[in-house]
Structure formats: structure tokens, C-alpha cells
Amino acid sequence: MALESTGKISSRLEVLRQRFLERAKEDIQQLRTLAEKTRRGEFSADGLLFCYQSLHRLSGSAGTFGLPELGEAAKALEKQLKVQAEELGALDDTVAHPVDIPAGFADGIDALAELVEVKSQAVEQAGSYTEEPATYKGSQGMQVSVLLVEKGDERLAMLEKEMAPYGFSFTSVNCDDAGALGNALAEVRGAAAILCRESALSDVMSLRNTSFEQSSRRRLPVICLGSDNSFHNRYRVAEAGAFAFFPDPVDIPELAERIESLAIERSANVQGRVLIVEDDAELAEHYCLVLQAAGIEAQAVSEPLHLMSNLADFEPDIVLMDVQIGEYSGVTLARLIRFEPRWLSLPIIYLSSEDDPENQLEALSKGADEFLMKPVSDSYLVRSVRIRCYRARQLSELMNRDSLTGLLKHSLIKEEVEKELARCRRSGERSCVVMLDLDHFKTVNDTWGHSQGDIVIRTLANLLRNRLRETDMIGRYGGEEFLVVLPECDVSSATELIRGIGESFSALFFVAGESSYQVTLSAGIAAINDFTNGEDALNAADQALYERKRGGRKGVTVYSSK
Amino acid sequence: MENEQQVLPRTILYVEDDPDIRAVAEIALVDVGGFTTAICESGAEAVERAPGFEPELILLDVMMPGMDGPTTMQALRKIDGLEAVPVIFMTARLQRSEIEEYRDLGAIGVIPKPFDPMTLSEQIAQILTDAAESNFR
């Protein structure tokens, strides 16, 4: 859709951003003058209305110009004035009307000034516009970037050379140059990890922590390399906060795999889904906004009557539950949720100002998993929700995977077909669904035994995983039947791809005792876009597979409606 | 569902009182999105320019001095040919009750502020697609 090059657009946006920064500084200066009056008790109704409008403008615009923190802070202050401003707005004569300014308001305004100062410095250093939500690049087909922090040690440069064949993109900075590291951290937003030698670890940790302190983004994991592999040294490294430790000589393939898996973990676009059960609408809205700003999908429920249907519609990873929702007890609601088997493993976390351990225990025994104490700061909320969503997803990953192959289970891969169809409708992309089946599998089992059969199935699963893109979805559909969804892949590419995999597979020799055997596979392909629902697309692929089987097996048949 | 491109409007009438936001939205709509736009700084200006411009979509800031977004929408709706043009509101104070309120007024969707200039037109396309889908069902 872009008519102009992105570079040109971002330089124009940068000009606007600078202009906005200038104006925001002036606005905030005015706000400070007024806020100073509140400290002396000289604040007027007009002043309050002015502040309210000015804050509203900041909260709606700062994020667009790449200053989301400023926008959020302004929004919080705007909220403090909201009720009074609306009352005053309804009056004809506001001059004599007394105003009551919340404690800490003036400090809040001062904090805005700091935010805008810090921001304009950061902009001057980095000189780029990008403040869009961080997108982490995943594994296959995409380059994973890694930040190397050096401190006069050549071993890191050597390592960079050795790691080169793995296709990572390295950015090197010197540890003693704090500015450069700061810039690198800001620029390599999509990086998977920071790599450093032990000698630089403490500097790296403190720089990383300060640079990520302000934001709700995830901290980059630090991987430390060192020569001393003793328990005490590794303990020290762990204590400093490193994510992993690799002793010399560094096991390069192992390191590459670790970075790869970090990249995959970070590349998940949606970081979680949270259902918030809270009767204070303002607060619930605030939580939602804070979480959404951090890329977490959040939905609030204020009426427990609809809780179960909301759960079913939204399918959250976790639930945040207020202890008391109107006349309903959160404890009882948690128990009620667990009545339904599908929510037995859903983590429920209490939002509570309940700091009496006895009462907490009581709630825990009734089905809540953990407590978050109110008031909870925005960044703490984001971090704790994110980690809990991540754990919940890991767990459900375990439950949703076929134990033999590690592929998606039947119902889940079917769901993926529906999702892909919906995606295709939105994007207009062309995607395919493939049904794969091992030929004469029963003979394999009968001749060589079931354990051999399992090996064959697992081998095909591995082959599919290695040959398909990360964005492709693979599931075990039935005994020896596999279902693959290939997004953004037309029928002819899909045919070629699957034919190649089939040829590789049939070339494999399976060894059983003294003898060996080979297995072929048949596949049916259908273009998802040709169908109105996923079920039909699946049936078409299945029918194509059936035709392939009747036509002599071993190979690929594409569904045609004739 | 037909191809998304056919659902997309070519002309957008955009009303926003903040000059900085107007400037960034112009880039977002014209240069990134490829739309033809009439960009107005007030509801009054929009009412004046709309008949000659014949917008296929109207994008309104909610909180504006003078005529606010909803008032502007009502005024525009009275103009011949604009009775059924889809309207999207843009607002910083996004509460569920508010979204409902705008929907009841006849808006097809709400875009939260702050918006991201690089994806604003995608957001618009998404709202239009969603609205079209819910009509067909």
C-alpha cells in the first residue's frame, strides 16, 4: 500500500516528531507554572480546565509521535482531574468555584517534564523514528540479531566468526562506551540476546537494567561466556542475573540453538490473553489499556453473570480476579470457574489488597493460584502478567502436543485450518492445506512391530519440522495421518514442496534387526481460499489424498472440483 | 467475502483540531495509505467542504472545541449524499461504554488514540472489513 518509500516517510515523520516535542515542551512548561500554583494553593477552576484539556491532548497524541510513556503519564494525570473538570464544564460561572487538587498532582506534572526531556535527548542520540511496538524476528527464514558487548577481549570477535555460518546478525559494541551501548539497545529492538564475556557482565547488566527500566518491554536476556566453570563462579554469574552461561571452549552449536530458541520465544506476536474480573470499571479499563499497550490482549468483565460466556468467547491464558466483585466473592467465582473441566488448569490470579496471609491461604485453597497486591504498578502488572501467560502457554503447549511426535493434536491443527482461512480472507493471501498419509503403514506395524511403526511416524514428524517453514503448522491428524497448513503458499509451490519431502522420505532406510525397509507417503493438497469453511477445505484435501491412494499411492494429488 | 481492495474507500474526510496530529495523519492517510483526503480543522469546516468533496469515509476526532465529533457527524449526515457514508471516531478516552455510544450513533468503529501512523490505514481497512462482515452475516 505504501506509495512512498518507508525511509522517506519516516524522515518526514521525524520532522513532525521534533515539532511535536517542541510544542509538548512548551505545553508542559505551562502546566508546570500552573502546577506550581497548586503547591501554593492558588489553583483556579480555569487553571484546572486548562490543565485537563492540555493533558488530554498530550495523552492522545504523544504515543503517535513515539512517546508512549509520556502519553500514559499524561493520561493518568488527566484522569485525576476528570470528575472535577466535567463538573466545572457544566457550570456557567467557574471563577468562584473551589477546586480540590489531588496530592501529588504537581509532582506528576514535574515527572512529565522529565519524560519529555529524556525523550528528546534519546531522539537526538538515536536519530530514528521507530518507536513502534517491538516485533521480534523468529527463527527459520528470518535473521536473528544478537548484540555482542566487548571489553577488550578478542575471544568474542573470534566467536563472531565461528558463529557466522549460523546466519545470525551481530552488532558489536564496546562496553566502555555507554552511549554506544545505549544506542545499540535502542536500535536492535528485535535482538534475541546480549552476548558478553564474564569480565563485562556486571557493566552489561547494569546498563541493560537502566536502559530497560523505564519501559514495560521485556529485558533482553544476557548470555555470559567465561573460562571458570566452577560452581561458585556459575553461582556468581547467575546471581548477577545472566540468562545462561557457556564455559570455554564454547559449544558453538549449543549456543546457536539457545539463541535460536530465545528468538522463537520472543517472536510470538501475541504475548498473552488476560481476562480481568473487576467491578471498578475505571480500574479495569486502566489495566486493559496498560496491558494492551504492552502487546497483551486484555478484556475486562465487570458483571460476573457473564463470566462463563466471556471465558468461553475470549479463551484467556490467565484470569486476573478481584477479591470482591460487587456482591460476589472472587473466591467463590474461582471455584465456580473450576466447575467446568476445560478451565481446571486455567491460572487464576487474585488482584487483592488483602494482605492478611490467613485470608490469602483461604483463597488459595479455594482455587486461586496466586496473588497480586493492589495497588500494582503498571510495569509490575505487565511483567507479572507476561511471565504468567508465558508459563501458562508453555504448559498448554505440553498438553496440546501429541506425545509421540510433538506435533499439534488433532483438534488444534483443525483449528489452525479455520484460523488460516480467516487470515486469508483478511489478507487476500493464498494458502494450502495438505493431508499426508504413510503408505501401507499397517504392513509396517504387522511386519516389524508397533515400536518400529512409532519410529517411522516420528521420523516423518521430524522431517516435516525440518523442511517446513516456522510459520507452517503441522499436526498429527490420526494414526499415520498428518495435516499441514502452509500459509502464503500457492498450490504449485505446495505441490513441489510436498513432493520433495515425499521423495526424501521414501529414500530413507529404516533398519529393523538384520533387514531394512522403506516407506512411501501419499498427499492430497487443497487451496484453502477456494472454500467457505475449514471443514470443506479439509474434506477436499482428504478427497485428493484418497484419489492419490487409488491412483497408486506415493506422490501428491491436488484437489480439483471437477 | 470479496477482495478487500474493493471495500476500501478512495476519499476520506478527516477532522481534527490539533495541527500536529493533522500533519501526521496526512502522512499516514495520503503517503502510507494512498487515500485522497480533505483535512479539516473543525466540524464547521468539514460541513462546508464535504458536499464538494463527496467523501467515501469520514474520520472524526471526538473531543474538539466548538462542534465535537458526534455533533459534526450529525451535521454531516444531514448533507445530501452523506446519509450513509461510514464514520469512524478517533478518541483517546476509550471506554467500552463510549465505544457502544458511538456505535449507537451510527459509527462503524473507533480508532484509539494515540494511533500509529504506519498502520493507521490498516486499522481503517480492518474496521471496514469487520463492519462489512457483520453486515453479511
XYZ file of C-alpha atoms in Angstrom:
699
model
C 0.000 0.000 0.000
C 2.927 2.307 0.587
C 3.296 4.845 -2.174
C 6.421 6.430 -0.836
C 9.447 4.658 0.414
C 9.339 3.934 4.105
C 12.595 5.794 4.614
C 11.195 8.984 3.162
C 8.066 8.690 5.221
C 9.949 8.127 8.432
C 12.145 11.142 7.832
C 9.039 13.272 7.345
C 7.515 11.765 10.470
C 10.743 12.577 12.272
C 10.366 16.250 11.375
C 6.837 16.229 12.761
C 8.035 14.450 15.820
C 10.609 17.122 16.514
C 7.933 19.764 16.075
C 5.676 17.906 18.464
C 8.449 17.607 21.028
C 8.998 21.358 20.925
C 5.319 22.039 21.431
C 4.961 19.395 24.115
C 7.830 21.027 25.997
C 6.067 24.383 25.853
C 2.779 22.844 26.953
C 4.435 21.099 29.841
C 6.183 24.312 30.857
C 2.780 25.980 31.059
C 1.454 23.045 33.015
C 4.330 23.358 35.446
C 3.633 27.009 36.031
C 0.057 26.106 36.879
C 1.067 23.104 38.950
C 3.361 25.354 40.955
C 0.244 27.323 41.878
C -1.392 24.224 43.301
C 1.526 23.936 45.685
C 0.735 27.419 46.939
C -2.984 26.760 46.992
C -3.651 29.336 44.261
C -5.082 26.977 41.686
C -8.266 28.192 39.986
C -11.058 26.407 38.196
C -9.896 27.876 34.894
C -6.450 26.534 35.581
C -7.874 23.102 36.197
C -9.814 23.122 32.941
C -6.747 24.280 31.069
C -4.636 21.505 32.586
C -7.322 18.957 31.835
C -7.507 19.891 28.150
C -3.789 20.124 27.779
C -3.261 16.718 29.385
C -5.965 15.213 27.232
C -4.215 16.429 24.120
C -0.899 15.021 25.280
C -2.381 11.664 26.194
C -3.961 11.301 22.777
C -1.004 12.449 20.731
C 2.267 11.578 22.462
C 2.067 7.904 21.516
C 1.601 8.755 17.850
C 4.864 10.675 17.969
C 6.682 7.804 19.596
C 6.413 8.856 23.218
C 4.024 6.322 24.699
C 5.367 6.759 28.236
C 4.606 10.474 28.114
C 1.131 9.736 26.791
C 0.419 7.222 29.536
C 1.664 9.559 32.238
C -0.468 12.388 30.886
C -3.455 10.098 30.736
C -3.054 9.161 34.391
C -2.951 12.838 35.379
C -5.879 13.648 33.131
C -7.861 11.004 34.956
C -7.170 12.681 38.299
C -8.872 15.823 37.078
C -11.641 14.183 35.097
C -14.533 14.278 37.570
C -13.942 17.871 38.595
C -13.358 19.042 35.031
C -16.645 17.565 33.892
C -18.487 19.170 36.791
C -16.882 22.514 36.072
C -17.612 22.183 32.381
C -21.320 22.063 33.172
C -21.214 25.316 35.159
C -21.637 28.787 33.667
C -19.503 30.627 36.145
C -16.461 28.744 37.209
C -14.380 31.552 38.671
C -15.548 31.307 42.238
C -15.869 27.568 42.241
C -13.461 25.914 44.647
C -11.173 23.229 43.260
C -9.532 20.386 45.023
C -6.274 19.141 43.547
C -5.200 15.594 44.326
C -1.993 15.302 46.296
C 0.966 14.574 44.095
C -0.522 16.239 41.036
C 2.232 18.824 40.812
C 4.851 16.109 41.177
C 3.182 14.245 38.365
C 3.492 17.276 36.121
C 7.167 17.591 37.016
C 7.600 13.959 36.048
C 6.112 14.772 32.615
C 8.754 17.404 32.130
C 11.442 14.861 32.871
C 9.928 12.362 30.470
C 9.893 14.820 27.615
C 13.478 15.931 28.341
C 14.793 12.390 28.479
C 12.925 11.599 25.321
C 14.269 14.443 23.270
C 17.811 13.537 24.290
C 17.245 9.945 23.359
C 15.927 11.049 19.999
C 18.959 13.175 19.315
C 21.191 10.221 20.023
C 19.324 7.550 18.187
C 18.096 9.818 15.424
C 15.485 7.435 14.192
C 11.748 7.432 14.366
C 10.978 3.869 15.230
C 9.046 3.614 18.453
C 6.590 1.139 17.043
C 5.795 -1.909 19.153
C 8.762 -4.212 19.231
C 8.496 -7.004 16.740
C 10.829 -9.852 17.405
C 12.022 -11.824 14.492
C 11.634 -15.520 14.837
C 13.648 -18.439 13.674
C 13.571 -20.098 10.259
C 13.761 -17.800 7.275
C 14.333 -14.727 9.377
C 17.563 -13.306 10.602
C 18.068 -13.333 14.335
C 20.090 -10.439 15.674
C 22.446 -10.630 18.617
C 24.193 -7.866 20.480
C 27.857 -8.514 21.289
C 29.288 -6.452 24.112
C 33.078 -6.456 24.100
C 35.584 -5.360 26.641
C 38.982 -5.653 25.044
C 38.708 -9.400 24.645
C 39.469 -10.935 21.274
C 37.677 -14.155 22.038
C 34.342 -12.529 21.331
C 35.459 -11.438 17.877
C 36.623 -14.991 17.225
C 33.286 -16.280 18.351
C 31.523 -13.933 15.978
C 33.466 -15.521 13.108
C 32.688 -19.026 14.237
C 29.008 -18.247 14.617
C 28.781 -16.595 11.200
C 27.661 -19.737 9.327
C 24.575 -19.892 11.526
C 23.305 -16.752 9.883
C 22.877 -14.508 12.904
C 23.266 -10.794 12.534
C 25.773 -9.496 15.068
C 26.118 -5.955 16.343
C 29.279 -5.285 18.307
C 29.673 -2.525 20.844
C 32.398 -1.701 23.286
C 31.396 -1.988 26.889
C 33.238 1.160 27.940
C 31.222 3.266 25.545
C 27.976 3.607 27.495
C 26.393 5.849 24.891
C 27.019 3.377 22.096
C 25.582 0.529 24.127
C 22.529 2.608 24.953
C 22.034 3.341 21.266
C 22.564 -0.249 20.310
C 19.994 -1.362 22.847
C 17.529 1.139 21.473
C 18.188 0.231 17.861
C 18.468 -3.540 17.999
C 14.966 -3.732 19.343
C 14.330 -7.087 17.774
C 17.513 -8.647 19.117
C 17.225 -12.052 20.716
C 20.024 -11.753 23.259
C 23.092 -9.948 24.507
C 26.350 -11.900 24.460
C 29.282 -10.896 26.619
C 32.409 -12.190 28.323
C 32.371 -12.565 32.061
C 34.618 -9.548 32.588
C 31.959 -7.286 31.104
C 28.980 -8.945 32.796
C 28.402 -6.513 35.644
C 28.668 -3.477 33.344
C 26.325 -5.081 30.835
C 23.755 -5.991 33.465
C 23.594 -2.535 34.955
C 23.433 -0.829 31.559
C 20.744 -3.183 30.390
C 18.734 -2.691 33.534
C 18.838 1.088 33.369
C 18.019 1.171 29.688
C 15.016 -1.091 30.134
C 13.899 0.275 33.465
C 11.557 2.910 32.089
C 9.793 0.722 29.659
C 7.490 -2.199 30.015
C 9.330 -4.065 27.295
C 10.936 -7.349 28.083
C 14.523 -7.204 29.119
C 16.971 -8.737 26.709
C 18.416 -11.940 28.119
C 22.170 -11.831 28.691
C 24.255 -14.860 27.787
C 27.598 -14.887 29.547
C 30.742 -16.630 28.299
C 33.586 -17.379 30.682
C 36.539 -19.564 31.459
C 35.758 -20.553 35.034
C 33.188 -23.316 35.084
C 33.261 -23.877 38.842
C 30.051 -23.982 40.816
C 30.977 -20.814 42.696
C 31.642 -18.882 39.573
C 28.472 -20.047 37.878
C 26.555 -19.102 41.008
C 28.062 -15.636 40.814
C 27.051 -15.316 37.161
C 23.525 -16.446 37.945
C 23.387 -14.004 40.826
C 24.331 -11.173 38.505
C 21.224 -12.044 36.508
C 22.647 -13.761 33.437
C 20.267 -15.946 31.494
C 22.809 -18.571 30.512
C 26.462 -19.387 30.991
C 28.738 -21.044 28.436
C 32.196 -22.115 29.618
C 35.251 -22.141 27.359
C 35.637 -23.710 24.889
C 32.199 -22.503 23.878
C 29.971 -25.196 22.442
C 29.011 -23.294 19.291
C 26.084 -25.450 18.092
C 24.633 -25.447 21.593
C 24.966 -21.665 21.837
C 23.383 -21.250 18.414
C 20.464 -23.397 19.465
C 19.997 -21.428 22.674
C 19.899 -18.129 20.797
C 17.543 -19.627 18.257
C 15.121 -20.759 20.925
C 15.219 -17.337 22.593
C 14.371 -15.790 19.237
C 11.423 -18.110 18.752
C 10.190 -17.364 22.221
C 10.385 -13.626 21.642
C 8.861 -13.792 18.185
C 5.453 -14.817 19.437
C 3.462 -11.771 18.449
C 0.667 -12.008 20.907
C 2.173 -12.319 24.313
C -0.866 -13.489 26.136
C -4.569 -13.139 26.718
C -5.872 -11.957 30.056
C -9.406 -11.771 31.340
C -9.784 -9.206 34.113
C -12.683 -9.623 36.516
C -13.024 -6.305 38.309
C -16.070 -4.244 39.200
C -14.251 -0.918 39.285
C -14.723 -0.020 35.621
C -12.120 2.735 35.648
C -9.510 0.467 37.144
C -10.374 -2.403 34.829
C -10.097 -0.070 31.865
C -6.757 1.125 33.128
C -5.419 -2.427 33.473
C -6.664 -3.254 29.996
C -5.003 -0.226 28.464
C -1.716 -0.833 30.232
C -1.640 -4.481 29.185
C -2.750 -3.763 25.644
C -0.051 -1.143 25.314
C 2.424 -3.892 26.148
C 1.015 -6.175 23.455
C -1.031 -8.366 25.758
C -4.630 -8.922 24.828
C -6.838 -7.977 27.733
C -10.563 -7.956 28.298
C -12.455 -6.796 31.363
C -15.561 -8.335 32.895
C -17.432 -6.249 35.411
C -20.569 -8.358 35.600
C -19.865 -11.870 36.953
C -23.131 -13.070 35.471
C -21.437 -13.098 32.063
C -18.191 -14.517 33.328
C -18.580 -18.013 31.917
C -19.636 -16.887 28.462
C -16.828 -14.334 28.449
C -14.374 -17.067 29.316
C -15.615 -19.271 26.514
C -15.511 -16.453 23.959
C -12.178 -14.969 24.919
C -10.263 -18.097 25.925
C -7.715 -16.333 28.103
C -4.341 -17.717 29.152
C -4.901 -16.424 32.651
C -7.593 -14.696 34.714
C -6.981 -11.724 36.970
C -9.695 -11.713 39.597
C -10.615 -9.048 42.099
C -11.276 -10.456 45.565
C -14.673 -8.833 45.772
C -16.743 -8.010 42.702
C -19.816 -6.151 43.884
C -21.780 -8.647 45.913
C -19.854 -11.614 44.540
C -16.814 -13.127 46.141
C -13.855 -13.716 43.866
C -13.028 -16.838 45.840
C -16.386 -18.383 45.032
C -16.202 -17.304 41.415
C -12.840 -19.021 41.087
C -14.381 -22.222 42.379
C -17.299 -21.831 40.018
C -14.912 -21.459 37.085
C -13.306 -24.755 38.056
C -16.680 -26.499 37.814
C -16.007 -26.683 34.103
C -13.378 -29.265 33.259
C -11.860 -27.202 30.460
C -10.898 -24.470 32.952
C -9.380 -26.777 35.529
C -5.873 -25.773 34.580
C -6.604 -22.098 33.877
C -4.410 -19.993 36.174
C -6.486 -17.608 38.299
C -4.609 -14.778 39.936
C -6.132 -12.606 42.601
C -5.881 -8.860 42.486
C -6.148 -8.052 46.080
C -5.419 -5.562 48.762
C -5.832 -8.488 51.113
C -2.504 -8.719 52.897
C -3.627 -10.999 55.697
C -1.819 -14.302 54.989
C -4.650 -16.319 56.581
C -7.186 -14.949 54.135
C -4.822 -15.446 51.229
C -4.360 -19.063 52.162
C -8.101 -19.494 52.319
C -8.420 -18.085 48.823
C -5.605 -20.266 47.536
C -7.227 -23.395 48.867
C -10.405 -22.475 47.063
C -8.817 -22.409 43.651
C -6.831 -19.245 43.135
C -3.240 -19.701 42.129
C -1.526 -16.524 43.210
C -1.926 -13.008 44.497
C -1.051 -9.667 43.019
C -1.189 -6.939 45.620
C -3.082 -3.749 44.905
C -2.034 -1.116 44.198
C 0.015 -2.696 41.469
C 2.301 -0.517 39.368
C 1.849 -0.610 35.606
C 5.224 -2.084 34.832
C 4.892 -4.703 37.548
C 1.470 -5.657 36.223
C 2.808 -6.070 32.709
C 5.817 -8.095 33.775
C 3.944 -10.401 36.106
C 1.106 -10.985 33.670
C 3.530 -11.631 30.841
C 5.504 -14.226 32.735
C 2.350 -15.969 33.919
C 0.919 -16.031 30.412
C 4.185 -17.423 29.168
C 4.166 -20.200 31.741
C 0.525 -20.951 31.072
C 1.284 -21.209 27.372
C 4.231 -23.490 27.933
C 2.008 -25.729 29.983
C -0.786 -25.818 27.462
C 1.814 -26.376 24.763
C 2.724 -29.545 26.617
C -0.891 -30.564 26.831
C -1.716 -29.664 23.252
C 1.125 -31.561 21.660
C 0.976 -35.119 20.543
C 3.274 -37.025 22.866
C 4.839 -39.251 20.215
C 5.683 -36.584 17.650
C 5.499 -33.254 19.469
C 3.164 -32.050 16.715
C -0.172 -30.359 17.306
C -3.021 -32.612 18.269
C -5.958 -33.337 16.018
C -8.383 -30.687 17.310
C -5.750 -27.966 17.375
C -4.468 -28.437 13.870
C -8.075 -28.395 12.678
C -8.499 -25.075 14.431
C -5.436 -23.802 12.606
C -7.150 -24.517 9.299
C -10.067 -22.306 10.308
C -7.745 -19.574 11.536
C -5.720 -19.670 8.353
C -8.861 -19.382 6.262
C -9.881 -16.299 8.228
C -6.391 -14.845 7.780
C -6.534 -15.467 4.032
C -9.841 -13.640 3.808
C -8.377 -10.619 5.510
C -5.087 -10.519 3.679
C -6.039 -11.967 0.310
C -3.034 -14.302 0.527
C -3.226 -17.811 -0.909
C -2.599 -20.749 1.410
C -2.798 -24.509 1.215
C -3.835 -27.373 3.405
C -2.122 -30.735 2.962
C -3.225 -34.155 4.151
C -0.371 -36.668 4.345
C -0.601 -40.394 4.911
C 2.007 -43.144 5.190
C 1.510 -45.877 2.579
C 0.883 -49.443 3.749
C 1.516 -48.435 7.329
C -0.431 -51.382 8.650
C 2.071 -53.698 6.957
C 4.928 -51.910 8.755
C 3.253 -52.471 12.103
C 2.323 -56.064 11.300
C 5.734 -56.971 9.936
C 8.103 -55.041 12.174
C 6.044 -54.354 15.261
C 4.481 -51.230 16.717
C 7.679 -49.797 18.090
C 9.041 -49.715 14.529
C 5.814 -48.071 13.444
C 6.366 -45.370 16.051
C 9.870 -44.758 14.733
C 8.525 -44.264 11.211
C 5.916 -41.792 12.453
C 8.446 -39.875 14.492
C 10.850 -39.742 11.574
C 8.232 -38.214 9.306
C 7.352 -35.696 12.029
C 10.998 -34.635 12.287
C 11.402 -34.445 8.549
C 8.343 -32.203 8.277
C 9.606 -29.976 11.071
C 12.987 -29.583 9.453
C 11.752 -28.983 5.950
C 8.822 -26.679 6.566
C 8.926 -23.007 7.488
C 8.378 -21.896 11.040
C 5.093 -20.322 10.044
C 3.782 -23.598 8.670
C 1.632 -25.599 11.033
C 1.980 -29.327 11.390
C -0.345 -31.647 13.236
C -0.811 -35.336 13.751
C -4.302 -35.851 12.436
C -4.758 -39.526 13.078
C -2.681 -42.692 13.484
C -0.465 -42.358 10.436
C -2.134 -39.263 9.035
C -0.629 -35.773 9.202
C -2.168 -32.411 8.462
C -0.070 -29.468 7.337
C -1.168 -25.854 6.861
C 1.045 -23.825 4.535
C 0.308 -20.099 4.832
C 1.083 -17.832 1.891
C 1.924 -20.722 -0.354
C 0.158 -21.357 -3.658
C -0.829 -24.778 -4.938
C 2.115 -25.242 -7.283
C 4.734 -24.336 -4.649
C 2.960 -26.553 -2.149
C 2.948 -29.449 -4.603
C 6.640 -29.062 -5.303
C 7.475 -28.769 -1.614
C 5.482 -31.795 -0.524
C 6.679 -33.871 -3.457
C 10.264 -33.116 -2.412
C 9.573 -34.131 1.162
C 7.885 -37.317 -0.018
C 10.906 -38.189 -2.164
C 13.319 -37.580 0.708
C 11.198 -39.691 2.981
C 10.919 -42.649 0.636
C 14.704 -42.587 0.217
C 15.188 -43.296 3.922
C 16.057 -46.817 5.048
C 14.530 -47.999 8.295
C 16.640 -50.622 9.983
C 14.991 -53.484 11.852
C 17.418 -56.087 13.092
C 19.267 -57.559 10.125
C 16.941 -56.204 7.492
C 15.760 -52.802 6.395
C 12.709 -51.393 4.682
C 11.434 -48.191 3.070
C 8.130 -46.370 3.432
C 6.465 -44.043 0.937
C 3.834 -41.419 1.518
C 0.815 -40.009 -0.284
C -0.505 -36.473 -0.048
C -3.588 -34.531 -1.002
C -3.496 -30.745 -1.373
C -6.298 -28.196 -1.417
C -6.189 -24.409 -1.736
C -7.775 -23.022 1.425
C -9.040 -19.915 -0.364
C -11.360 -21.965 -2.576
C -13.549 -22.923 0.362
C -16.002 -21.152 2.595
C -15.030 -23.036 5.704
C -12.125 -25.028 7.054
C -14.096 -28.259 7.161
C -14.669 -28.162 3.403
C -11.014 -27.427 2.736
C -10.056 -30.398 4.894
C -12.512 -32.671 3.119
C -11.120 -31.564 -0.223
C -7.549 -32.351 0.837
C -8.768 -35.668 2.168
C -10.513 -36.457 -1.099
C -7.376 -35.588 -3.048
C -5.438 -37.921 -0.748
C -7.975 -40.647 -1.390
C -7.551 -40.199 -5.138
C -3.798 -40.399 -4.742
C -4.181 -43.657 -2.850
C -6.432 -45.066 -5.555
C -4.066 -43.801 -8.243
C -1.188 -45.912 -6.901
C -0.077 -44.049 -3.758
C 3.398 -42.434 -3.402
C 3.033 -38.876 -4.578
C 0.902 -35.765 -4.495
C -2.568 -35.055 -5.833
C -4.164 -31.625 -5.910
C -7.871 -31.344 -5.316
C -9.941 -30.278 -8.296
C -13.645 -29.741 -8.115
C -14.317 -31.490 -11.451
C -16.047 -12.103 1.073
C -14.880 -10.116 -1.945
C -11.378 -8.863 -2.285
C -10.590 -6.368 0.445
C -9.378 -3.749 -2.015
C -12.883 -3.267 -3.313
C -14.223 -2.403 0.107
C -11.640 0.302 0.707
C -12.699 3.888 0.115
C -10.640 6.254 -2.027
C -11.652 9.537 -0.431
C -11.568 10.337 3.262
C -12.817 13.409 5.069
C -10.747 13.867 8.204
C -11.481 16.316 11.034
C -9.005 17.036 13.831
C -8.322 20.240 15.756
C -4.721 19.504 16.740
C -2.402 20.724 13.961
C 0.384 18.258 14.820
C -1.946 15.298 14.660
C -3.394 16.602 11.394
C 0.070 16.683 9.887
C 0.976 13.190 10.959
C -2.427 11.817 9.921
C -1.986 13.364 6.492
C 1.204 11.376 6.003
C -0.492 8.278 7.388
C -3.511 8.568 5.096
C -2.045 10.067 1.932
C 1.516 8.775 1.746
C 1.226 5.495 3.590
C -2.391 4.667 2.800
C -2.725 6.204 -0.650
C -6.076 7.858 0.059
C -7.299 11.182 -1.291
C -8.165 13.326 1.703
C -9.893 16.508 2.728
C -8.330 17.504 6.025
C -10.318 19.926 8.169
C -9.515 21.614 11.446
C -13.072 21.911 12.705
C -16.514 20.446 12.346
C -17.675 23.671 10.732
C -15.003 23.459 8.051
C -15.937 19.836 7.423
C -19.606 20.695 6.888
C -18.559 23.384 4.449
C -16.176 21.240 2.420
C -17.954 17.875 2.500
C -20.555 18.478 -0.272
C -17.917 19.341 -2.887
C -15.577 16.559 -1.784
C -18.017 13.634 -1.625
C -16.106 11.517 0.900
C -16.448 7.739 0.947
C -15.359 7.616 4.579
C -15.424 10.131 7.425
C -12.839 10.126 10.186
C -13.632 12.293 13.208
C -11.758 13.273 16.328
C -14.186 13.127 19.256
C -13.064 15.932 21.526
C -12.858 19.209 19.629
C -13.692 22.768 20.656
C -16.928 24.068 19.122
C -18.525 21.160 17.314
C -17.302 17.909 18.799
C -17.083 14.658 16.838
C -20.608 13.361 17.418
C -22.137 16.787 16.654
C -20.090 17.024 13.473
C -21.270 13.595 12.450
C -24.898 14.570 12.893
C -24.382 17.723 10.862
C -22.629 15.814 8.067
C -25.367 13.189 7.977
C -27.865 15.903 7.003
C -25.934 16.671 3.832
C -27.301 15.096 0.642
C -25.349 12.025 -0.305
C -23.646 11.662 3.081
C -26.528 9.990 4.899
C -24.897 6.596 4.786
C -21.171 7.300 4.486
C -19.348 5.232 7.118
C -17.987 7.199 10.071
C -15.067 6.232 12.306
C -14.293 8.101 15.519
C -10.858 8.649 16.952
C -10.521 9.105 20.672
C -8.016 8.966 23.478
C -10.537 8.127 26.132
C -11.502 4.680 25.086
C -14.029 3.132 27.383
C -16.269 0.324 26.412
C -19.366 2.340 27.241
C -18.098 5.036 24.915
C -17.496 2.677 22.017
C -21.069 1.442 22.402
C -22.308 5.001 22.491
C -20.578 5.838 19.197
C -21.811 2.634 17.612
C -25.352 3.550 18.628
C -24.880 6.911 16.974
C -24.132 5.010 13.771
C -20.333 4.954 13.697
C -18.855 1.748 12.314
C -15.867 1.795 14.618
C -13.482 3.648 16.889
C -9.732 4.052 16.500
C -7.939 4.607 19.794
C -5.531 7.480 20.142
C -2.631 7.563 20.074
C -2.569 5.871 16.685
C 0.455 4.535 14.854
C 0.907 6.475 11.593
C 2.407 3.470 9.825
C -0.621 1.249 10.457
C -3.494 3.742 10.587
C -4.767 2.813 7.140
C -4.601 -0.872 8.025
C -6.709 -0.144 11.091
C -9.231 1.613 8.883
C -9.276 -1.305 6.448
C -9.778 -3.711 9.332
C -12.736 -1.767 10.736
C -14.340 -1.625 7.291
C -13.813 -5.345 6.743
C -15.253 -6.192 10.147
C -18.231 -3.935 9.535
C -18.827 -5.493 6.114
C -18.613 -8.988 7.548
C -21.075 -8.300 10.307
C -23.481 -6.908 7.707
C -23.340 -10.005 5.598
C -23.988 -12.350 8.455
